[in-house]
Short mmCIF file of C-alpha atoms in Angstrom, two decimals:
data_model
loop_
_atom_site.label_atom_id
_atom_site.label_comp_id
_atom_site.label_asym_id
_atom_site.label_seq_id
_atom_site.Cartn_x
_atom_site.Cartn_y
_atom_site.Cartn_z
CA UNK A 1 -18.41 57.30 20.32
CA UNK A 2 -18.89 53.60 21.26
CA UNK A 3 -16.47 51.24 19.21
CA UNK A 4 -17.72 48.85 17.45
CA UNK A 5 -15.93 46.45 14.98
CA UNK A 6 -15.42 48.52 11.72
CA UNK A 7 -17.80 48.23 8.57
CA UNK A 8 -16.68 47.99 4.82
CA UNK A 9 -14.67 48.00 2.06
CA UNK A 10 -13.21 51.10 1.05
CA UNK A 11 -14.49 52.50 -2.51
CA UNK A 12 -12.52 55.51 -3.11
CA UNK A 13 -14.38 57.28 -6.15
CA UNK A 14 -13.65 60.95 -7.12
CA UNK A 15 -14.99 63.21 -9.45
CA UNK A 16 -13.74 66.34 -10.60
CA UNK A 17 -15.27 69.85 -10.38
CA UNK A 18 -15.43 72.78 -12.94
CA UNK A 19 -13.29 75.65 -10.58
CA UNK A 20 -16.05 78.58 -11.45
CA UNK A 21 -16.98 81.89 -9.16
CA UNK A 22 -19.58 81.11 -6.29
CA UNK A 23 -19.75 80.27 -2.64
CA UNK A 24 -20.54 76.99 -0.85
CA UNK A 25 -20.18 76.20 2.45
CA UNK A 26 -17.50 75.77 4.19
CA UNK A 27 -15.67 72.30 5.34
CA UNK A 28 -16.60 71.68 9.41
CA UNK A 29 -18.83 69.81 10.70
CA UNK A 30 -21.55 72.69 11.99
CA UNK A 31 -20.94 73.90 8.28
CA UNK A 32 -21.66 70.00 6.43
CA UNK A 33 -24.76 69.59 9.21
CA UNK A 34 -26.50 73.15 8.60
CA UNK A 35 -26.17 72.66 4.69
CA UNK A 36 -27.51 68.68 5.24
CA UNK A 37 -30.69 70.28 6.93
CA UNK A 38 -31.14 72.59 4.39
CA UNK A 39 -30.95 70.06 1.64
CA UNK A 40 -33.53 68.12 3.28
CA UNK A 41 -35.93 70.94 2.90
CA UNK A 42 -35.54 71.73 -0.47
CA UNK A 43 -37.29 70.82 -3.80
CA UNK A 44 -34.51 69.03 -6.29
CA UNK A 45 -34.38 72.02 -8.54
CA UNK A 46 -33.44 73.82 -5.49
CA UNK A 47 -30.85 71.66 -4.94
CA UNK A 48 -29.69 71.07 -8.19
CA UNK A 49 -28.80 74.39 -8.39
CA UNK A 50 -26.96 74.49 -4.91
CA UNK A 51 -24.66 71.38 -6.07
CA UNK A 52 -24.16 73.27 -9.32
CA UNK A 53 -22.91 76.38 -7.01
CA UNK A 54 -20.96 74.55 -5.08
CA UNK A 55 -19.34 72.64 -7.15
CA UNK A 56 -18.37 75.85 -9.63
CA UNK A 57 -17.10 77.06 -6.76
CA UNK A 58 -15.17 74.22 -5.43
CA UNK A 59 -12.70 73.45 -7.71
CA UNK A 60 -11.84 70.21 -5.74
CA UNK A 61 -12.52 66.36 -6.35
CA UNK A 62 -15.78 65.14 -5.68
CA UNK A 63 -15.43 61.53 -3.02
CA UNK A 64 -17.80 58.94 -2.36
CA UNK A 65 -16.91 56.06 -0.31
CA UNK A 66 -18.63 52.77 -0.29
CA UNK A 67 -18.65 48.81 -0.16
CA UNK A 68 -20.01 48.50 -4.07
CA UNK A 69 -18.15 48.71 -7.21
CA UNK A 70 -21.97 49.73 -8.58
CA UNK A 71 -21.81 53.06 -6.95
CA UNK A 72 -18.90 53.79 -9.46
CA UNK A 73 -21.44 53.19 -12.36
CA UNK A 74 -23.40 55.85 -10.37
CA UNK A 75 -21.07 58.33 -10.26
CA UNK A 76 -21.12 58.15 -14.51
CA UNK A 77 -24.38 58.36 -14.73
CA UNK A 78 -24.61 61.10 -12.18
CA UNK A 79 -22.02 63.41 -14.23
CA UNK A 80 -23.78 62.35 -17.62
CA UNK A 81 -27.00 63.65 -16.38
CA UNK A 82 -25.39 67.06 -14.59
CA UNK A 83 -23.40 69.20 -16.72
CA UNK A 84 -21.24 70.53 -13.92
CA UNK A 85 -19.61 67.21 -12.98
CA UNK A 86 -17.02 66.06 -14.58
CA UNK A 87 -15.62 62.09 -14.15
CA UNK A 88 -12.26 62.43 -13.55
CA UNK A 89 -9.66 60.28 -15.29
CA UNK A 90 -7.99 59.53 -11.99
CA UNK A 91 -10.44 58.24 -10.26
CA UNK A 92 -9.78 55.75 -7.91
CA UNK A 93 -11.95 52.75 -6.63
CA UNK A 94 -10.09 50.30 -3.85
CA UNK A 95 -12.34 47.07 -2.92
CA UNK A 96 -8.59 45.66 -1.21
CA UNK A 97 -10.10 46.19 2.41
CA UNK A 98 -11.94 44.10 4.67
CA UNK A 99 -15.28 45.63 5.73
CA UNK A 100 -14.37 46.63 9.05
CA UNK A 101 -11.33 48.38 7.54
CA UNK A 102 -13.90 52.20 7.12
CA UNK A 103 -14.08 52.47 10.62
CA UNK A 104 -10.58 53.57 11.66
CA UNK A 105 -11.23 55.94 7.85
CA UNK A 106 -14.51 57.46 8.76
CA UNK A 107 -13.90 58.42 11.88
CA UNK A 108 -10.76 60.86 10.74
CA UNK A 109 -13.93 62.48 9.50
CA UNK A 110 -14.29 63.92 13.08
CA UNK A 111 -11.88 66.55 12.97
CA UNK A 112 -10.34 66.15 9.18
CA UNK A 113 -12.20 66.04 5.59
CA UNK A 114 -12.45 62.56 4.99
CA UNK A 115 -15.25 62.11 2.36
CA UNK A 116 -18.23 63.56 0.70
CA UNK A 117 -20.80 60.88 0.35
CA UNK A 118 -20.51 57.19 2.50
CA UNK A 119 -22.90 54.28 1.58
CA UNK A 120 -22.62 52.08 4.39
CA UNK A 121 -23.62 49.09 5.41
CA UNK A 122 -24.36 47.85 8.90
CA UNK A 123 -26.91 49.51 10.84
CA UNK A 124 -25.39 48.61 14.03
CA UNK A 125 -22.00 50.63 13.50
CA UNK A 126 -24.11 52.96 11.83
CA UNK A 127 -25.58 54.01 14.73
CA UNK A 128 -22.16 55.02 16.28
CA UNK A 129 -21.63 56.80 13.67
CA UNK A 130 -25.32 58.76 13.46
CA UNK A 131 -25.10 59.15 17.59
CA UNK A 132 -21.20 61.01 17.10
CA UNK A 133 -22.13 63.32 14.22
CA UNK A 134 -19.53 61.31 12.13
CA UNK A 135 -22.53 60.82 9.23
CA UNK A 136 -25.52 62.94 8.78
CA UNK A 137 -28.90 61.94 7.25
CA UNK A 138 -30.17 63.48 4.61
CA UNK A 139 -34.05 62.88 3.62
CA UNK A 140 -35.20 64.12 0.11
CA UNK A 141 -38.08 66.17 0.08
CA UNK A 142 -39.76 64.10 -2.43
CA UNK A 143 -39.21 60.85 -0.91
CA UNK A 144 -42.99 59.94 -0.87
CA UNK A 145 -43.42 60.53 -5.00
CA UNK A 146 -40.32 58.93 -5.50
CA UNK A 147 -41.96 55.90 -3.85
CA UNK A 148 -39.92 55.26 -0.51
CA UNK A 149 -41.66 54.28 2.80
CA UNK A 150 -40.50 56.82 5.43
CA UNK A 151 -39.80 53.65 7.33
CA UNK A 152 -36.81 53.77 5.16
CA UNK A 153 -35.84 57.34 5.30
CA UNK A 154 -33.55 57.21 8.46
CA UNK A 155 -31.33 56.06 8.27
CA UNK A 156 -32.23 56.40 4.20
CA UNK A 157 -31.98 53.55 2.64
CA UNK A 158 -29.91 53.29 -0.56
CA UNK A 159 -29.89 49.40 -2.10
CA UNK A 160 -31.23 46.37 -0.37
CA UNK A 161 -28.53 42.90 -0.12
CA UNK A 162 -29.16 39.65 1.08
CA UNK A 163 -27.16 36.95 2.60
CA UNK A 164 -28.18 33.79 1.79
CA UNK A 165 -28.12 29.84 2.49
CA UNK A 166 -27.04 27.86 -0.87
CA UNK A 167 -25.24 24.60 -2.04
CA UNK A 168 -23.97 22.86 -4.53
CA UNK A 169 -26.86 21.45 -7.28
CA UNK A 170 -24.46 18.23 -7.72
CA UNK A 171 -25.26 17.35 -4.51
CA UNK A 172 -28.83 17.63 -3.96
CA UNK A 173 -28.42 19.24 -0.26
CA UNK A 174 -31.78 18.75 1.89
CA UNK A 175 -32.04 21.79 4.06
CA UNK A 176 -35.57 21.99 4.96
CA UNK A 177 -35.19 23.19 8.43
CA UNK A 178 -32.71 26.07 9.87
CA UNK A 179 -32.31 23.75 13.21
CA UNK A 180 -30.56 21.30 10.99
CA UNK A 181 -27.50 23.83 10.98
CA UNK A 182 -27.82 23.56 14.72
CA UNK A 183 -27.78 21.19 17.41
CA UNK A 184 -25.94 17.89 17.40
CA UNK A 185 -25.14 15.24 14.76
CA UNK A 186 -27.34 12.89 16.68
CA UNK A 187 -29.93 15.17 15.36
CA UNK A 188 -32.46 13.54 12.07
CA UNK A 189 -31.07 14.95 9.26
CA UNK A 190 -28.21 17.09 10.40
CA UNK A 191 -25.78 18.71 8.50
CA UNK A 192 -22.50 19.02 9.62
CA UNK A 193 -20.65 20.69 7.28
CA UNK A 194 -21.18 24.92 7.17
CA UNK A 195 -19.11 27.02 5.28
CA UNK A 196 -19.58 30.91 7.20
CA UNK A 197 -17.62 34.08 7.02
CA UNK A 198 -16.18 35.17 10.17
CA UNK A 199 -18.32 37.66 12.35
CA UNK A 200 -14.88 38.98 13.54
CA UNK A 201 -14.19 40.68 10.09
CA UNK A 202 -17.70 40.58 8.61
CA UNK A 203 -19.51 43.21 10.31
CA UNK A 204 -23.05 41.89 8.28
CA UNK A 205 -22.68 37.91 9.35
CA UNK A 206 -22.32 39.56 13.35
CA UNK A 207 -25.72 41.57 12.54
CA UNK A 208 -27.26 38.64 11.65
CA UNK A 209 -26.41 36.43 14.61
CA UNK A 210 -27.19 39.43 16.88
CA UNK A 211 -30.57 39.93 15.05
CA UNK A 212 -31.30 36.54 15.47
CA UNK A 213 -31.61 37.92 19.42
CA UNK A 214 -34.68 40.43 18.69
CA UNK A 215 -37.78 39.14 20.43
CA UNK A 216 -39.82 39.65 16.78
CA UNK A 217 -37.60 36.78 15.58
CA UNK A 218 -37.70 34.65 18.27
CA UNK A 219 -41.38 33.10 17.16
CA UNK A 220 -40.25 31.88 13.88
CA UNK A 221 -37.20 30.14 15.36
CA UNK A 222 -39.19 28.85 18.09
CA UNK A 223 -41.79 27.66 15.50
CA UNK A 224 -38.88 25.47 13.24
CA UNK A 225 -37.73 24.59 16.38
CA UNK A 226 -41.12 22.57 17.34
CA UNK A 227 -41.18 21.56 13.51
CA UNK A 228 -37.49 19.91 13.88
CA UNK A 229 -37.68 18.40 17.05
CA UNK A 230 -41.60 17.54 17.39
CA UNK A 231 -41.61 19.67 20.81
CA UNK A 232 -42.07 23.25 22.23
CA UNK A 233 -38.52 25.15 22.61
CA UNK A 234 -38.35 25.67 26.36
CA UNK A 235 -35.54 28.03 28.45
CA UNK A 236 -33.29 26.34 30.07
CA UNK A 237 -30.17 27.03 32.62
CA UNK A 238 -27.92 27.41 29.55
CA UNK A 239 -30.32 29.10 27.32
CA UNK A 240 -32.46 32.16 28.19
CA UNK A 241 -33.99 32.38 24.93
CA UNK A 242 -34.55 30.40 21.43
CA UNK A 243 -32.05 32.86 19.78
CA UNK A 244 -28.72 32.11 22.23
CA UNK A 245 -29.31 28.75 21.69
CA UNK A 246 -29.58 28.66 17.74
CA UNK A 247 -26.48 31.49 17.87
CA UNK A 248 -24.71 28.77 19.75
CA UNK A 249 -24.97 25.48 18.16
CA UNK A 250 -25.03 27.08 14.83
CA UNK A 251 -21.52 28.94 15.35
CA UNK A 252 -19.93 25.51 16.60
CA UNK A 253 -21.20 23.59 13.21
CA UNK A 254 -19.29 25.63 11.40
CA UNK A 255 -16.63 23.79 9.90
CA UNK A 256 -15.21 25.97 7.29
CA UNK A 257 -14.30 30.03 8.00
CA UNK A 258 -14.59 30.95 4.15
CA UNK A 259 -12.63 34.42 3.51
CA UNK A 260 -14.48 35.26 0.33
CA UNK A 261 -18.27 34.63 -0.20
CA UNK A 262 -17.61 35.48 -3.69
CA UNK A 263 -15.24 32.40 -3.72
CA UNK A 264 -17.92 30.48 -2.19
CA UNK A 265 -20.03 31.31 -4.86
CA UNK A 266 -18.11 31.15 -7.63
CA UNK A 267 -15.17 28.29 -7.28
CA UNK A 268 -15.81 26.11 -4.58
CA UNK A 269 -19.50 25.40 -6.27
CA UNK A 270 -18.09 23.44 -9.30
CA UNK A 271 -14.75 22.22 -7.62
CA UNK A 272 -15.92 20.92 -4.56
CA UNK A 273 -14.73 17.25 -3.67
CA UNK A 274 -17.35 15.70 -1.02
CA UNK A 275 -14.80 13.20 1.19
CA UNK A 276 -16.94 9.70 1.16
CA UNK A 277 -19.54 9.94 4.10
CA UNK A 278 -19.11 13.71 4.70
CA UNK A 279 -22.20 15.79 4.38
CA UNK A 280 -21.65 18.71 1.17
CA UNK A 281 -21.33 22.09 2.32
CA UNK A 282 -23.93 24.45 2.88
CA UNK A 283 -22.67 27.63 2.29
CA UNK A 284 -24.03 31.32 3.62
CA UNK A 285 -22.70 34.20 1.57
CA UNK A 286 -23.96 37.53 -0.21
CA UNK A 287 -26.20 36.58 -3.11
CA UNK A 288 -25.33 39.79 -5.56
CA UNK A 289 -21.61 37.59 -5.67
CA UNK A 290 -23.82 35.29 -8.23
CA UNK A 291 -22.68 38.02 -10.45
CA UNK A 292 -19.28 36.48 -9.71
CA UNK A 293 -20.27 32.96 -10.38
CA UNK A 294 -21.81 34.30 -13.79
CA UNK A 295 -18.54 35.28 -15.16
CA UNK A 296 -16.88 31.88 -14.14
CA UNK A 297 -16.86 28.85 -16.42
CA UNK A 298 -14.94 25.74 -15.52
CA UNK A 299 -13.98 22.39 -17.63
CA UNK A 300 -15.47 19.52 -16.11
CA UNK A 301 -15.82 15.82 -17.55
CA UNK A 302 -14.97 17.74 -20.93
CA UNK A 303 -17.74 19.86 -20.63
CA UNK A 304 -17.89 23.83 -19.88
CA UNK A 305 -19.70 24.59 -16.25
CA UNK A 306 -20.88 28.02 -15.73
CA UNK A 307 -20.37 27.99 -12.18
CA UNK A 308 -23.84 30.15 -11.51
CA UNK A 309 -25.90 27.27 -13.03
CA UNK A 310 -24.37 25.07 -10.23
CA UNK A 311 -25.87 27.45 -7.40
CA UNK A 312 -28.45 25.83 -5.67
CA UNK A 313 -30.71 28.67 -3.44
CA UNK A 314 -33.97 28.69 -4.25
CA UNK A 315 -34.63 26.06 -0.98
CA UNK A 316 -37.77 26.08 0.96
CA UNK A 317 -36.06 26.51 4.55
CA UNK A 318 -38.32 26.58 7.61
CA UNK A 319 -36.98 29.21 9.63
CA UNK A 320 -35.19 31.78 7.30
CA UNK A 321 -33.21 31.58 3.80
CA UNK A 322 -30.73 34.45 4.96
CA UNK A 323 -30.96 37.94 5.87
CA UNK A 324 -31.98 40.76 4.21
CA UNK A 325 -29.79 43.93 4.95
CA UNK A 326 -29.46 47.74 3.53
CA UNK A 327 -26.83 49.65 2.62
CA UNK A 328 -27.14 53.60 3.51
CA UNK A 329 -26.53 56.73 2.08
CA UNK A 330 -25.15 59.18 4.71
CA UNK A 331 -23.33 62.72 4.06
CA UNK A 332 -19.63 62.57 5.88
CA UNK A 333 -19.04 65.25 8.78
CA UNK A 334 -16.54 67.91 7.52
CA UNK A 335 -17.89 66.82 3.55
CA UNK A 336 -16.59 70.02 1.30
CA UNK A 337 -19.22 69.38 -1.51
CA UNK A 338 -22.85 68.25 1.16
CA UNK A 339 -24.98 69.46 -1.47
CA UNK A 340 -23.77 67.55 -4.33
CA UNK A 341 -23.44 64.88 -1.85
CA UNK A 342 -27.34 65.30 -0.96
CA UNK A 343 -28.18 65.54 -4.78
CA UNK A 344 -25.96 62.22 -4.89
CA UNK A 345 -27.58 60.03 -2.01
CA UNK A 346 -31.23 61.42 -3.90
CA UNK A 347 -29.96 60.17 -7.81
CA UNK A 348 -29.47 56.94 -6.22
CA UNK A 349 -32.50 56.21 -5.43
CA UNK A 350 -33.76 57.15 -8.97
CA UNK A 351 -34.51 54.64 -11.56
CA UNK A 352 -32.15 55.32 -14.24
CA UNK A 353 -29.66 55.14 -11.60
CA UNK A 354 -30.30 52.35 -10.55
CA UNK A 355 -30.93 50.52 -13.78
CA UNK A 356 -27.34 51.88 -14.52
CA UNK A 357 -25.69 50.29 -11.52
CA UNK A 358 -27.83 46.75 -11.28
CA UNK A 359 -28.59 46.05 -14.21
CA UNK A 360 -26.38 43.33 -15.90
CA UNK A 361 -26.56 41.38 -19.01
CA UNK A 362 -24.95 38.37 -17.53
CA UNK A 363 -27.87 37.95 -15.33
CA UNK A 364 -30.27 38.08 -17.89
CA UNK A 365 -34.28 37.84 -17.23
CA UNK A 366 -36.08 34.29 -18.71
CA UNK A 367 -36.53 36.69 -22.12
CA UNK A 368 -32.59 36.74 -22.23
CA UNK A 369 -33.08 40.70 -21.65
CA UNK A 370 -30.00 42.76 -19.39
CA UNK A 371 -31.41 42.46 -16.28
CA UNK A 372 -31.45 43.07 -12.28
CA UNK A 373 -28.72 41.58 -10.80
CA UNK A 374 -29.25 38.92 -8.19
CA UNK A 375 -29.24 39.75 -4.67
CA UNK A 376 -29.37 43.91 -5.29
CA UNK A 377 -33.23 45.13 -4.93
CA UNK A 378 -34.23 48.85 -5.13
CA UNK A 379 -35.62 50.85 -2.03
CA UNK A 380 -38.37 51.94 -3.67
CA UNK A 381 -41.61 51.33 -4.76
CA UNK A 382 -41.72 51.91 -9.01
CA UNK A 383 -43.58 50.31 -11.91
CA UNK A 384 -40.29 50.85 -14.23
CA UNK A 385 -37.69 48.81 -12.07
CA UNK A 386 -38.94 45.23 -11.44
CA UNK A 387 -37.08 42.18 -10.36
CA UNK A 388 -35.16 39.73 -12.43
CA UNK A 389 -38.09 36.87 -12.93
CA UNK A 390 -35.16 34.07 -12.54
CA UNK A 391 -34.73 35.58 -8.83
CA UNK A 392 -37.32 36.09 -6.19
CA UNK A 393 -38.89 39.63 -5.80
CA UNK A 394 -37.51 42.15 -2.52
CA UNK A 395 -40.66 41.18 -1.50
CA UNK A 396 -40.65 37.02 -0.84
CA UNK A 397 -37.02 37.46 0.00
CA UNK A 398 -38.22 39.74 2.45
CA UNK A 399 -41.04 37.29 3.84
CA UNK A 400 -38.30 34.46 4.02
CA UNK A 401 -35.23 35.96 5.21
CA UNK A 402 -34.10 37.92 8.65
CA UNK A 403 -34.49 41.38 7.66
CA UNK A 404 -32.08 43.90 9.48
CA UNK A 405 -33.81 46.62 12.07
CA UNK A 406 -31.81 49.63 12.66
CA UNK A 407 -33.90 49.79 15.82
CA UNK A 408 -33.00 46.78 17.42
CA UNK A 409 -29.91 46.74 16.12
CA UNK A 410 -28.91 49.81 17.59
CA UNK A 411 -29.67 48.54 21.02
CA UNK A 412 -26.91 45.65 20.98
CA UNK A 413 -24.69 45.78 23.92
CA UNK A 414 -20.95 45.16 23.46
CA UNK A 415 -21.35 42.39 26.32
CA UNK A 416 -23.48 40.82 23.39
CA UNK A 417 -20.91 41.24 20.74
CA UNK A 418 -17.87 40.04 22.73
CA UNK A 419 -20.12 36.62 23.86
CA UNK A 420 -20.51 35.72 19.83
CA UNK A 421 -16.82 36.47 19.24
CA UNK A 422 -16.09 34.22 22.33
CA UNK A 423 -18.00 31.37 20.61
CA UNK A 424 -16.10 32.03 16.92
CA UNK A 425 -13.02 31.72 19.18
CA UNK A 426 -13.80 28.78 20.62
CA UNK A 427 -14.50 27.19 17.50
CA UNK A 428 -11.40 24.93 16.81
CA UNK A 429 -11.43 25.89 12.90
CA UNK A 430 -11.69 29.51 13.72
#
C-alpha cells in the first residue's frame, strides 16, 4: 500500500449485540469481502435479516469509525428502527485526533479486527485504502430508487461537506476574485491576510490544492485569472500550468496556520482586532462548523453577538467559494459484523437518517423550523429532505465550489504531495 498522509478523526462508536444462536461469517478479510459482495446483491429484507443473524449470533460490540459526531445520532436511530441492536451504555465517541491520526488505525485492519463500518473522508487516501483491500465497497441494490447517481456509488458516497471562503461581516471583506488570495501585494485589490489549515495535518485542505491541478479546473482559474489581471494566463519557465501557479502564491499569502476551523468560525469572527492598515482575515474552513458558531454568543459593546450572525460567506467569488468534498461509507477488512455494517452504510443514506443526524434546531430554516445544518447536504436525490433556505442548495454550492473527483484524485503522485508540503514549509509562519 502507498502511504499517504493519514485521514480523520477517530469516532469510536459501539453498539451492543443480543448473544442469540446463528452463524455469521467469520472475521478475515476473504470472509468480510465474500459477505460485502453478497450484501451488494441482495434486496434490504434480505439483508435485514442477515444483520439480524449475525448479530444474534455475535454477541460482540458493534464499531463504526468516523470523522462526525452525526454518525453517533445514526447509530440511535439505527438501533431504534432494528430490534436486534441494542445502544450500548458504554459507548465511546473520541473526536481528540487529528484527521490523519486513522491511518496508522485502519491499517491494523490488515491483519487484526479493527472496525466494522469506516466513513471516511478523503478520496485520495481512500484509494490506498480501496487498492490494499483495507476497505471494501459496498453498493445497495436499491441505490437507483433510493435516488443516488451511480456516479456516487464507488466509492459510495455517504454525506457531502464543503470548505469554504468566509470573513468577518464587521469588516465588509471584498473578495470578488480567487487571484486576489494570490499573487503579490502590488496586485489591485489584494488581500494579504489568509487564515488556512495546514495541508500537513488536514488531509481535505491538501485535496483541494492538489485538485486545483486537474486539467477540468484549470479553465475556470484561467478564466478569473484574465478577469483579475485583464490578460490571458500564459506558461511560463516557473509555471507549467494555471494551477501550480495559483497553488503557489496562494500557499505563501497565508499568514495565519489556524489549528481549528471551528475556532475560525466560531471565536475569532466576533473577537478579531484588525491592526490599523492590515487587511481582515479571510478565512477557509469547513462550513458544517457554523453549527459551532451557532452555539457561541459573545458580549460586545454591551450587547450579546451570536457569533454565526457575524459569518460572512455568501460572497460572489470568481473562481470558486471552496470545495465541495464527500465523506464515504466503506466496510473495514477483517469487520466481524459486514452485514450489519452493509445494512449500516445503506440506513445512512435514508431520509430519516439523515434528518436524524443533520437536522438541527439551532440552524433553523427562515420559518424558524429545525432544520439542515449548514455545510452537510444529502447524497441523494429526495423530495422529503431539502436544504436549509438560509444556506445555498448541494446544488449552487456545487456549481461554485471545487468539487472533489475520486478519479483524479486517485492519480496524485507523491512527487506532487511532497512539492505542496515543501511550499507550507517554506512559508515563514508555517
Amino acid at each position: 500500500m502507498k502511504k499517504t498522509f493519514g485521514l480523520m478523526f477517530t469516532t469510536f462508536v459501539a453498539l451492543a449485540a443480543m448473544p442469540l444462536a446463528g452463524c455469521g461469517p467469520k472475521s478475515n478479510g476473504e470472509g468480510t469481502a465474500a459477505a460485502v459482495e453478497a450484501a451488494s446483491k441482495m434486496t434490504l429484507e434480505e439483508l435485514e435479516a442477515a444483520s439480524k443473524e449475525e448479530m444474534e449470533n455475535s454477541g460482540e460490540t458493534f464499531k463504526v469509525v468516523g470523522l462526525t459526531s452525526t454518525l453517533s445520532k445514526a447509530l440511535t436511530a439505527f438501533c431504534e428502527k432494528y430490534e436486534w441492536m441494542e445502544f450500548d451504555v458504554n459507548t465511546y465517541c473520541n473526536n481528540s485526533y487529528k484527521d490523519y491520526a486513522l491511518l496508522t488505525a485502519l491499517e491494523q485492519a490488515d491483519d487484526t479486527y479493527f472496525a466494522d463500518f469506516a466513513l471516511v473522508q478523503d478520496a485520495r487516501s481512500l484509494a490506498d485504502y480501496l487498492e490494499a483491500g483495507i476497505t471494501l465497497n459496498y453498493v445497495p441494490s436499491d441505490y437507483k430508487e433510493m435516488g443516488l447517481a451511480e456516479a456516487d456509488t464507488y466509492p459510495l458516497k455517504g454525506i457531502h461537506f464543503n470548505k469554504i471562503f468566509f470573513a468577518n461581516k464587521k469588516f465588509d471583506v471584498n473578495l470578488y476574485n480567487i487571484w486576489q488570495l494570490a499573487g503579490s501585494a502590488d496586485d489591485s485589490d489584494h488581500l494579504n491576510n489568509l487564515s488556512f489549515q495546514s495541508p500537513v495535518t488536514e488531509q481535505i485542505n491538501m485535496s483541494f490544492l492538489l485538485s486545483l491541478l486537474d486539467p477540468n479546473n484549470q479553465e475556470r482559474l484561467e478564466t478569473a485569472y484574465k478577469n483579475y489581471y485583464k490578460k490571458d494566463w500564459t506558461a511560463s519557465e516557473n509555471y507549467a500550468s494555471c494551477g501550480e501557479q495559483y497553488i503557489t502564491e496562494f500557499i505563501a499569502n497565508v499568514s495565519k496556520w489556524h489549528s481549528s476551523d471551528g475556532t475560525a468560525m466560531k471565536e475569532t469572527q466576533c473577537t478579531e482586532v484588525v491592526p490599523e492598515g492590515e487587511d481582515p482575515y479571510i478565512y477557509y474552513g469547513a462550513f458544517a462548523k457554523m453549527k459551532d458558531a451557532a452555539g457561541k454568543n459573545y458580549e460586545i459593546d454591551g450587547e450579546t453577538v451570536n457569533a454565526m450572525t457575524t459569518v460572512d460567506w455568501a460572497l460572489e467569488i470568481d473562481g470558486f467559494n471552496g470545495f465541495m468534498y464527500t465523506m464515504y461509507s466503506q466496510i473495514v477488512k477483517n469487520a466481524k459484523h459486514p452485514y450489519t455494517a452493509c445494512l449500516y452504510a445503506r440506513f445512512l443514506l435514508t431520509p430519516e437518517c439523515y434528518q436524524a443526524m443533520c437536522y438541527n434546531s439551532s440552524t433553523p430554516n427562515k420559518a424558524g423550523e429545525p432544520s439542515n445544518m449548514y455545510g452537510y447536504y444529502y447524497p441523494c436525490a429526495s423530495t422529503t429532505v431539502g436544504y436549509n433556505d438560509n444556506d445555498w442548495s448541494k446544488a449552487e454550492w456545487m456549481e461554485k465550489s471545487i468539487v472533489e473527483d475520486y478519479n483524479f484524485l486517485k492519480t496524485i503522485k507523491g512527487a506532487q504531495v511532497n512539492n505542496i508540503l515543501a511550499l507550507v514549509s517554506g512559508n515563514s509562519k508555517a
